[in-house]
Short mmCIF file of C-alpha atoms and ligand atoms in Angstrom, two decimals:
data_model
loop_
_atom_site.label_atom_id
_atom_site.label_comp_id
_atom_site.label_asym_id
_atom_site.label_seq_id
_atom_site.Cartn_x
_atom_site.Cartn_y
_atom_site.Cartn_z
CA MET A 1 139.79 135.71 119.27
CA GLU A 2 143.42 134.56 119.25
CA GLU A 3 144.71 133.52 115.86
CA ASN A 4 145.36 129.79 115.65
CA THR A 5 148.33 130.22 113.31
CA ASP A 6 149.60 126.70 113.84
CA LEU A 7 146.30 125.10 112.80
CA PHE A 8 145.99 127.45 109.83
CA GLU A 9 149.51 126.57 108.64
CA LYS A 10 148.68 122.87 108.89
CA ILE A 11 145.55 123.36 106.80
CA ILE A 12 147.44 125.36 104.16
CA ASN A 13 150.15 122.67 104.01
CA LEU A 14 147.60 119.93 103.60
CA THR A 15 145.82 121.74 100.77
CA LYS A 16 149.12 121.91 98.86
CA ARG A 17 150.30 118.39 99.77
CA ARG A 18 147.05 116.77 98.69
CA GLY A 19 146.28 118.78 95.56
CA PHE A 20 143.52 121.11 96.79
CA VAL A 21 145.13 124.53 96.30
CA TYR A 22 148.41 125.62 94.69
CA PRO A 23 149.95 129.09 94.79
CA SER A 24 149.62 130.63 91.33
CA SER A 25 152.62 130.65 88.94
CA GLU A 26 154.78 128.81 91.46
CA ILE A 27 157.59 127.89 89.06
CA TYR A 28 158.03 131.62 88.36
CA GLY A 29 158.29 132.45 92.05
CA GLY A 30 154.55 132.90 92.61
CA PHE A 31 152.06 135.65 91.87
CA GLY A 32 150.49 137.44 94.81
CA GLY A 33 146.85 137.19 95.73
CA VAL A 34 145.76 134.46 93.31
CA TYR A 35 145.57 130.68 93.67
CA ASP A 36 144.95 127.62 91.52
CA TYR A 37 142.64 124.79 92.49
CA GLY A 38 144.20 121.34 92.02
CA PRO A 39 142.54 117.98 91.28
CA MET A 40 140.94 117.67 94.74
CA GLY A 41 140.20 121.40 94.96
CA VAL A 42 138.27 121.58 91.72
CA LEU A 43 136.09 118.63 92.79
CA LEU A 44 135.34 120.19 96.18
CA ALA A 45 134.69 123.64 94.66
CA ASN A 46 132.34 122.13 92.05
CA ASN A 47 130.42 120.25 94.75
CA ILE A 48 130.07 123.47 96.75
CA LYS A 49 128.83 125.34 93.67
CA ASN A 50 126.40 122.53 92.74
CA HIS A 51 124.97 122.56 96.26
CA TRP A 52 124.46 126.33 96.07
CA TRP A 53 122.84 126.06 92.62
CA LYS A 54 120.51 123.33 93.80
CA ILE A 55 119.35 125.35 96.81
CA MET A 56 119.17 128.70 95.01
CA VAL A 57 117.83 127.67 91.57
CA GLN A 58 116.77 124.03 91.29
CA LYS A 59 114.62 124.01 94.41
CA ARG A 60 113.06 127.43 93.76
CA GLN A 61 110.22 128.14 91.35
CA ASP A 62 110.87 131.87 91.65
CA ILE A 63 114.62 131.98 90.88
CA VAL A 64 116.33 131.51 87.51
CA GLY A 65 119.99 131.32 86.54
CA LEU A 66 122.25 133.55 84.47
CA ASP A 67 125.84 133.56 83.21
CA SER A 68 126.78 137.09 82.22
CA SER A 69 130.15 138.12 80.83
CA ILE A 70 133.14 139.30 82.83
CA PHE A 71 133.73 142.25 80.52
CA MET A 72 130.89 144.75 80.36
CA SER A 73 130.42 148.33 79.28
CA PRO A 74 132.49 150.63 81.53
CA LYS A 75 129.32 152.73 81.86
CA ILE A 76 127.95 150.03 84.17
CA TRP A 77 130.75 150.68 86.67
CA MET A 78 130.18 154.43 86.48
CA ALA A 79 126.47 153.93 87.19
CA SER A 80 127.03 151.45 90.01
CA GLY A 81 129.34 153.87 91.79
CA HIS A 82 132.40 151.62 91.56
CA VAL A 83 134.49 153.99 89.43
CA GLY A 84 133.96 156.82 91.90
CA GLY A 85 133.68 155.06 95.21
CA PHE A 86 134.87 151.44 95.27
CA SER A 87 138.07 151.98 97.18
CA ASP A 88 140.05 151.01 100.27
CA PRO A 89 142.37 153.25 102.34
CA LEU A 90 145.95 152.52 101.26
CA MET A 91 149.17 153.37 103.14
CA GLU A 92 152.63 152.64 101.83
CA ASN A 93 155.80 152.12 103.84
CA LYS A 94 158.19 154.87 102.73
CA LYS A 95 161.25 152.60 102.89
CA THR A 96 160.07 149.07 102.09
CA HIS A 97 157.09 150.09 99.89
CA GLU A 98 154.99 147.49 101.70
CA ARG A 99 151.32 148.38 101.27
CA VAL A 100 148.78 148.01 104.05
CA ARG A 101 145.10 148.80 104.48
CA ALA A 102 144.56 151.51 107.08
CA ASP A 103 141.21 150.03 108.13
CA HIS A 104 142.85 146.61 108.65
CA ILE A 105 145.66 147.85 110.86
CA LEU A 106 143.11 149.83 112.89
CA GLU A 107 140.90 146.74 113.13
CA ASP A 108 143.89 144.82 114.53
CA ILE A 109 143.88 147.18 117.54
CA GLY A 110 140.08 147.01 117.86
CA VAL A 111 139.28 150.35 116.14
CA ILE A 112 136.68 150.27 113.39
CA ALA A 113 137.09 152.56 110.37
CA ASP A 114 133.83 152.02 108.53
CA GLU A 115 133.08 152.37 104.82
CA LYS A 116 131.35 155.73 105.25
CA MET A 117 134.38 157.51 106.73
CA SER A 118 136.23 160.09 104.68
CA ILE A 119 139.96 159.66 104.13
CA ASP A 120 140.60 162.63 106.48
CA GLU A 121 138.62 160.95 109.25
CA ILE A 122 140.62 157.74 108.78
CA ASN A 123 143.91 159.68 108.91
CA ASN A 124 142.74 161.37 112.13
CA LEU A 125 141.95 157.94 113.60
CA LEU A 126 145.44 156.74 112.69
CA VAL A 127 147.03 159.73 114.44
CA SER A 128 144.90 159.42 117.57
CA ASN A 129 145.76 155.71 117.82
CA LYS A 130 149.45 156.17 117.02
CA ASP A 131 150.71 154.70 120.33
CA ALA A 132 148.49 151.62 120.21
CA LEU A 133 149.59 150.98 116.61
CA LYS A 134 153.24 151.33 117.62
CA GLU A 135 152.74 148.66 120.26
CA LYS A 136 151.51 146.36 117.48
CA GLY A 137 154.68 147.11 115.46
CA ILE A 138 153.28 149.78 113.09
CA ASN A 139 154.92 153.20 113.30
CA ILE A 140 152.64 155.38 111.20
CA ASP A 141 155.46 157.92 110.68
CA ASP A 142 157.11 155.28 108.47
CA TYR A 143 154.04 155.25 106.21
CA THR A 144 152.47 157.69 103.78
CA PRO A 145 149.11 159.09 104.94
CA ALA A 146 146.17 156.90 103.88
CA LYS A 147 144.73 157.63 100.44
CA LYS A 148 141.80 156.13 98.57
CA PHE A 149 142.79 153.32 96.27
CA ASN A 150 140.23 152.11 93.70
CA LEU A 151 139.73 148.35 93.65
CA LEU A 152 138.47 147.93 90.10
CA VAL A 153 140.92 146.03 87.88
CA GLU A 154 141.48 147.83 84.59
CA SER A 155 142.21 146.14 81.27
CA ASN A 156 143.11 147.40 77.81
CA LEU A 157 140.37 145.40 76.07
CA GLY A 158 139.41 147.04 72.79
CA ASN A 159 141.93 149.83 73.37
CA PHE A 160 143.73 149.95 70.00
CA THR A 161 145.06 153.49 70.14
CA ASP A 162 147.60 155.30 72.30
CA ASN A 163 145.27 158.08 73.30
CA ASN A 164 143.98 156.66 76.53
CA ASP A 165 140.63 155.25 75.54
CA GLU A 166 138.16 154.77 78.37
CA PRO A 167 139.38 151.73 80.34
CA VAL A 168 137.34 148.54 80.41
CA TYR A 169 137.21 146.81 83.79
CA LEU A 170 137.15 143.20 84.89
CA ARG A 171 133.96 142.96 86.90
CA GLY A 172 134.31 143.76 90.59
CA GLU A 173 131.14 141.85 91.52
CA THR A 174 128.94 139.52 89.51
CA CYS A 175 125.62 141.13 90.46
CA GLN A 176 125.97 144.07 88.05
CA GLY A 177 125.58 141.57 85.19
CA ILE A 178 122.30 140.52 86.83
CA TYR A 179 120.97 144.08 87.18
CA VAL A 180 121.61 144.98 83.56
CA ASN A 181 119.90 141.75 82.41
CA TYR A 182 116.89 142.03 84.69
CA LYS A 183 114.65 143.33 81.87
CA ASN A 184 115.86 140.61 79.47
CA VAL A 185 115.06 137.90 81.97
CA PHE A 186 111.69 139.40 82.75
CA ASP A 187 110.77 139.79 79.06
CA THR A 188 111.91 136.32 77.96
CA THR A 189 110.75 134.05 80.79
CA ASN A 190 107.54 133.66 82.73
CA VAL A 191 108.88 135.05 86.03
CA LYS A 192 106.55 137.23 88.09
CA MET A 193 107.47 139.56 90.90
CA PRO A 194 108.93 138.66 93.34
CA PHE A 195 111.63 136.72 91.52
CA GLY A 196 115.34 136.14 91.72
CA ILE A 197 118.29 135.77 89.36
CA ALA A 198 121.25 133.67 90.47
CA GLN A 199 124.74 133.59 89.08
CA ILE A 200 128.11 131.99 89.82
CA GLY A 201 131.19 133.60 88.31
CA LYS A 202 134.58 135.21 88.65
CA ALA A 203 135.10 138.66 90.12
CA PHE A 204 138.31 140.68 90.36
CA ARG A 205 139.47 143.24 92.88
CA ASN A 206 142.77 145.02 93.24
CA GLU A 207 142.99 144.08 96.92
CA ILE A 208 145.74 146.10 98.61
CA ALA A 209 146.66 143.37 101.03
CA ALA A 210 145.54 139.99 99.76
CA ARG A 211 145.91 137.90 102.89
CA GLN A 212 144.88 134.86 104.85
CA PHE A 213 145.42 132.42 101.98
CA ILE A 214 142.27 132.06 99.82
CA PHE A 215 140.19 134.20 102.20
CA ARG A 216 141.03 137.46 100.41
CA THR A 217 142.28 137.11 96.84
CA ARG A 218 142.45 139.37 93.78
CA GLU A 219 140.63 136.88 91.56
CA PHE A 220 137.78 134.95 93.15
CA GLU A 221 134.42 133.40 92.42
CA GLN A 222 131.14 134.70 93.76
CA MET A 223 127.77 132.98 94.10
CA GLU A 224 125.21 135.76 94.10
CA MET A 225 121.43 135.87 94.03
CA GLN A 226 119.53 139.11 93.48
CA TYR A 227 115.84 139.05 94.43
CA PHE A 228 113.51 141.65 92.87
CA VAL A 229 110.56 142.68 95.01
CA LYS A 230 107.80 145.25 95.40
CA PRO A 231 109.01 147.97 97.77
CA ASP A 232 106.49 147.16 100.52
CA ILE A 233 107.69 143.58 100.97
CA GLU A 234 111.43 144.29 100.81
CA MET A 235 112.07 143.85 104.52
CA SER A 236 109.83 140.79 105.02
CA GLU A 237 111.52 139.08 102.05
CA TYR A 238 114.87 140.14 103.45
CA GLU A 239 114.14 138.32 106.71
CA LYS A 240 113.12 135.21 104.73
CA LEU A 241 116.30 135.30 102.67
CA LYS A 242 118.45 135.62 105.80
CA GLN A 243 116.87 132.50 107.27
CA TYR A 244 117.03 130.65 103.94
CA ARG A 245 120.75 131.31 103.54
CA TRP A 246 121.55 130.35 107.14
CA ASP A 247 119.68 127.07 106.63
CA ALA A 248 121.51 126.52 103.31
CA LEU A 249 124.91 126.75 105.01
CA ILE A 250 123.77 124.31 107.69
CA SER A 251 122.46 121.92 105.01
CA LEU A 252 125.87 122.07 103.32
CA GLY A 253 127.29 120.78 106.60
CA LEU A 254 128.58 123.87 108.43
CA LYS A 255 127.98 123.66 112.17
CA PRO A 256 125.80 126.38 113.75
CA GLU A 257 128.40 126.96 116.47
CA ASN A 258 130.89 127.98 113.75
CA LEU A 259 128.54 130.64 112.33
CA LYS A 260 127.23 133.92 113.64
CA TRP A 261 125.38 137.00 112.42
CA HIS A 262 127.10 140.36 112.18
CA LYS A 263 124.92 143.42 111.64
CA HIS A 264 126.46 146.36 109.76
CA ASP A 265 126.05 149.43 111.95
CA ASN A 266 127.11 151.99 109.37
CA LEU A 267 125.31 151.37 106.12
CA VAL A 268 126.10 152.78 102.70
CA PHE A 269 123.52 155.52 102.09
CA TYR A 270 121.15 153.50 99.90
CA ALA A 271 121.10 150.28 101.95
CA LYS A 272 118.19 149.52 104.26
CA GLU A 273 119.92 146.77 106.19
CA ALA A 274 122.99 144.60 105.85
CA TYR A 275 124.10 141.50 107.70
CA ASP A 276 127.07 139.19 107.25
CA ILE A 277 127.16 135.56 108.19
CA GLU A 278 130.57 135.11 109.77
CA PHE A 279 132.48 131.85 110.03
CA LYS A 280 134.90 130.91 112.79
CA TYR A 281 138.15 130.68 110.80
CA PRO A 282 141.40 129.90 112.65
CA PHE A 283 142.08 133.67 112.47
CA GLY A 284 138.76 134.55 114.12
CA PHE A 285 135.12 135.07 113.11
CA LYS A 286 135.21 136.73 109.65
CA GLU A 287 132.73 137.49 106.86
CA LEU A 288 131.68 134.45 104.87
CA GLU A 289 128.53 135.78 103.20
CA GLY A 290 126.78 139.13 102.86
CA ILE A 291 122.98 139.54 102.80
CA HIS A 292 121.88 143.03 101.91
CA ALA A 293 118.64 144.99 101.41
CA ARG A 294 119.69 147.44 98.66
CA GLY A 295 116.44 149.35 98.05
CA ASN A 296 115.94 150.53 94.45
CA TYR A 297 119.41 152.10 94.20
CA ASP A 298 120.91 149.73 91.60
CA LEU A 299 118.10 149.75 89.06
CA THR A 300 117.53 153.50 89.52
CA GLN A 301 121.19 154.17 88.78
CA HIS A 302 121.13 151.95 85.68
CA GLN A 303 117.87 153.52 84.50
CA ASN A 304 119.32 157.03 84.88
CA HIS A 305 122.65 156.24 83.26
CA SER A 306 121.36 154.09 80.39
CA GLY A 307 118.22 156.11 79.65
CA GLN A 308 116.28 152.80 79.46
CA LYS A 309 113.11 152.30 81.49
CA LEU A 310 113.72 149.60 84.10
CA GLU A 311 110.32 149.85 85.75
CA TYR A 312 108.11 146.87 86.40
CA PHE A 313 104.43 147.00 85.56
CA ASP A 314 102.21 145.19 88.01
CA GLU A 315 99.25 143.80 86.01
CA GLU A 316 97.10 143.40 89.10
CA THR A 317 97.50 146.83 90.67
CA LYS A 318 98.33 148.61 87.39
CA GLU A 319 101.30 150.21 89.14
CA HIS A 320 104.69 151.05 87.65
CA PHE A 321 107.65 150.86 90.03
CA ILE A 322 111.37 150.24 90.14
CA PRO A 323 111.86 146.94 91.96
CA HIS A 324 113.77 146.87 95.22
CA ILE A 325 116.56 144.33 95.50
CA ILE A 326 117.70 142.03 98.25
CA GLU A 327 120.85 140.05 97.64
CA SER A 328 122.86 137.19 99.01
CA SER A 329 126.52 137.04 98.06
CA ILE A 330 129.13 134.48 99.03
CA GLY A 331 132.62 133.69 97.77
CA VAL A 332 133.33 130.12 96.67
CA GLY A 333 136.87 130.35 98.10
CA ARG A 334 135.64 131.55 101.51
CA LEU A 335 133.12 128.73 101.72
CA PHE A 336 135.75 126.24 100.51
CA LEU A 337 138.11 127.46 103.24
CA ALA A 338 135.35 127.28 105.85
CA VAL A 339 134.63 123.65 104.91
CA LEU A 340 138.33 122.76 105.14
CA CYS A 341 138.83 124.54 108.48
CA GLN A 342 135.81 122.85 110.03
CA SER A 343 136.82 119.43 108.64
CA TYR A 344 140.49 119.33 109.60
CA THR A 345 140.89 116.82 112.43
CA GLU A 346 143.86 115.17 114.13
CA GLU A 347 143.18 111.95 116.02
CA ALA A 348 145.43 109.66 118.01
CA VAL A 349 145.35 106.12 116.61
CA GLY A 350 147.68 103.90 118.65
CA ASP A 351 151.03 105.71 118.64
CA GLU A 352 150.25 107.65 115.49
CA THR A 353 148.34 110.79 114.68
CA ARG A 354 145.71 110.35 112.00
CA ILE A 355 144.94 113.48 109.97
CA VAL A 356 141.45 113.27 108.55
CA LEU A 357 139.37 115.80 106.67
CA LYS A 358 135.83 115.21 107.90
CA ILE A 359 134.31 116.97 104.91
CA PRO A 360 130.51 116.64 104.82
CA LYS A 361 130.13 113.37 102.93
CA ASN A 362 127.98 114.71 100.11
CA ILE A 363 130.55 117.28 99.03
CA ALA A 364 133.72 115.23 99.54
CA PRO A 365 135.95 115.42 96.43
CA ILE A 366 136.25 111.64 96.15
CA GLN A 367 133.25 109.71 97.43
CA VAL A 368 134.57 106.17 97.12
CA ALA A 369 138.14 104.82 96.85
CA ILE A 370 138.74 101.37 95.40
CA LEU A 371 141.82 99.78 96.86
CA PRO A 372 142.83 96.27 95.72
CA LEU A 373 144.88 94.57 98.43
CA SER A 374 147.62 93.73 95.91
CA LYS A 375 148.65 94.83 92.44
CA LYS A 376 148.35 91.22 91.19
CA GLU A 377 146.20 90.85 88.13
CA GLU A 378 143.77 88.48 89.84
CA LEU A 379 142.80 91.42 92.09
CA SER A 380 143.49 94.41 89.86
CA THR A 381 141.26 93.20 87.00
CA PRO A 382 138.05 92.78 89.08
CA ALA A 383 138.90 95.90 91.15
CA ASN A 384 139.21 97.94 87.95
CA LYS A 385 135.84 96.61 86.84
CA LEU A 386 134.42 97.64 90.21
CA PHE A 387 135.81 101.15 89.60
CA GLN A 388 134.09 101.29 86.21
CA ASP A 389 130.76 100.08 87.65
CA LEU A 390 130.76 102.36 90.70
CA SER A 391 131.92 105.45 88.82
CA ASP A 392 128.54 105.46 87.03
CA TYR A 393 127.13 106.51 90.42
CA PHE A 394 129.93 108.04 92.47
CA MET A 395 133.13 110.04 92.09
CA CYS A 396 135.67 107.26 92.58
CA GLN A 397 139.43 106.92 92.78
CA TYR A 398 141.40 103.76 92.06
CA ASP A 399 144.64 103.32 94.01
CA GLU A 400 146.86 100.24 94.14
CA THR A 401 150.14 101.85 95.25
CA GLN A 402 151.82 101.34 98.66
CA SER A 403 150.52 99.49 101.71
CA ILE A 404 146.83 99.49 102.49
CA GLY A 405 147.51 101.47 105.71
CA LYS A 406 149.25 104.26 103.78
CA ARG A 407 146.44 104.31 101.23
CA TYR A 408 143.83 104.66 104.00
CA ARG A 409 145.79 107.60 105.45
CA ARG A 410 145.98 109.28 102.04
CA GLN A 411 142.23 108.90 101.55
CA ASP A 412 141.63 110.22 105.10
CA GLU A 413 143.65 113.33 104.26
CA ILE A 414 141.55 114.11 101.21
CA GLY A 415 138.34 113.31 103.09
CA THR A 416 137.12 110.22 101.18
CA PRO A 417 134.10 108.92 103.13
CA TYR A 418 134.33 105.26 102.00
CA CYS A 419 137.26 103.03 101.06
CA ILE A 420 136.55 99.67 99.45
CA THR A 421 139.15 96.95 99.75
CA TYR A 422 139.11 94.16 97.21
CA ASP A 423 141.05 91.24 98.72
CA PHE A 424 141.82 87.60 97.90
CA ASP A 425 138.59 86.41 99.55
CA SER A 426 136.63 88.75 97.27
CA ILE A 427 137.48 86.52 94.31
CA ASN A 428 135.46 83.69 95.87
CA ASP A 429 132.82 85.35 98.08
CA ASN A 430 132.15 88.27 95.72
CA ALA A 431 132.14 90.66 98.66
CA VAL A 432 134.35 93.59 99.64
CA THR A 433 135.31 95.44 102.81
CA VAL A 434 133.92 98.95 103.17
CA ARG A 435 135.72 101.24 105.62
CA ASP A 436 134.02 104.32 107.05
CA ARG A 437 136.30 107.42 107.15
CA ASP A 438 135.03 108.77 110.47
CA THR A 439 134.59 105.62 112.56
CA MET A 440 137.22 103.53 110.72
CA GLU A 441 134.78 100.63 111.15
CA GLN A 442 134.77 98.03 108.40
CA GLU A 443 131.85 96.05 107.00
CA ARG A 444 131.79 93.16 104.55
CA ILE A 445 129.29 93.93 101.75
CA PRO A 446 128.37 91.75 98.73
CA VAL A 447 129.42 93.47 95.48
CA SER A 448 125.85 93.08 94.16
CA GLU A 449 124.56 95.28 97.03
CA LEU A 450 127.30 97.92 96.96
CA VAL A 451 125.53 100.62 94.94
CA ASN A 452 122.41 100.50 97.12
CA TYR A 453 124.48 100.34 100.29
CA LEU A 454 126.56 103.40 99.34
CA GLN A 455 123.60 105.37 97.98
CA ALA A 456 121.84 104.92 101.31
CA LYS A 457 124.96 106.20 103.09
CA PHE A 458 125.10 109.36 100.97
CA LYS A 459 121.41 110.15 101.37
N1 GAP X 501 127.46 142.18 95.47
C1 GAP X 501 127.82 142.40 96.79
C2 GAP X 501 129.24 142.16 97.08
O1 GAP X 501 130.04 141.89 96.20
P1 GAP X 501 130.93 142.00 99.08
O2 GAP X 501 130.67 142.00 100.58
O3 GAP X 501 131.95 142.93 98.57
O4 GAP X 501 129.52 142.24 98.40
C3 GAP X 501 130.46 139.47 98.80
O5 GAP X 501 131.35 140.54 98.62
C4 GAP X 501 131.20 138.20 99.15
O6 GAP X 501 132.22 137.92 98.17
C5 GAP X 501 131.95 138.24 100.48
O7 GAP X 501 131.07 137.93 101.55
C6 GAP X 501 133.00 137.18 100.29
O8 GAP X 501 132.47 135.88 100.52
C7 GAP X 501 133.33 137.32 98.81
N2 GAP X 501 134.53 138.16 98.61
C8 GAP X 501 134.58 139.51 98.53
N3 GAP X 501 135.83 139.94 98.31
C9 GAP X 501 136.61 138.84 98.25
C10 GAP X 501 138.01 138.61 98.04
N4 GAP X 501 138.87 139.61 97.81
N5 GAP X 501 138.46 137.33 98.04
C11 GAP X 501 137.62 136.30 98.24
N6 GAP X 501 136.30 136.45 98.43
C12 GAP X 501 135.78 137.70 98.44
#
């Protein structure tokens, strides 16, 4: 698919202009690969996370939550295979020192270098596709040969000497904190196999080429659920989880035509099956969420490395076994970006272009804006009271600056579903005008009925 660079630029500009996303450390010239979420961004991200938590924990009797730490014993990352094998193929421009991912530049010419390939095989692919790469502006003679670059981010936590203590890592994925707590959860709650543990938290990766805005960053948040099952039902539960996660994305408000399945053809050796749900970003269909059947690899590794028994005892069959794991894993930033890309709309209204973010109403950062027609006290006092009353039920914003037209446009750009105008008639008829973001239609509603009216709209 052709990249829609223009649309993507517009979306990035809007996120900055309206306080969704800021580049990190901007006053110091920026800091690559990390972003800050502004006042609108944090509201949208929280709504996305709450929706995920509701679907994955609140509505499930068989899934419980966890919040494990970012720092963990480095032994965990040895056992998981990250210290030895969590790497991407890095090439560096000999003159400019620009770093690129060999698999990405190959992907740009339609050649897939999968995770199982050795570095020699990738270098051979680069050589055999030298001409096609040149046509795309990459002369591989200007670059060093590809080498493996480990993605774990090291820290010096607890390292008080100069003699190179074992490094401690910032976690590269949240699920390892789930695996190492699986016994704790099982021993301290009433869960019975099959059961799941869900977690939302930060993860860190030394991405070689952080790119496409918040799509690929070095610090990001993951929402992961690991489901522990008896080996014989792994694949049937996997199919159920795939369907469940697809339905969850639809219930959040993503349109089915913007989503598609992508099956991994070359699996890591322990995986039984792996699918991504891809979203149609302006730069093409790309991975939004991964759903993987991981067999008993993770718990076996942690059992072997820790020396602790991680078997499950089935009371009914009197069997001991290491549970198999199926997982769903999605980045908050990627889902946030998907919501923004799907919502960004430009509409002609008279001679003007209206920019409106048609964010699914239930996850819009601001649900209701209260806009008194004038700043005069006779309107601002009751309008402020209305803000206080409604903010018991909804996330509201009060705005009395500029003309009402400009205020509507501002609310459209942050995706506020309903704007309430308190005007001079409101003083006498105790009613207000409610404007719908998508249709721009306006209705006169008595103040006494507002909460019920709006609650019905958000249902
Ligand atoms: N535990 C499995 C795991 O971490 P992954 O495919 O590496 O699998 C899962 O990552 C999800 O995390 C991805 O589908 C994506 O949504 C998100 N993700 C991964 N790397 C990311 C990055 N550098 N920036 C933003 N999101 C990322």
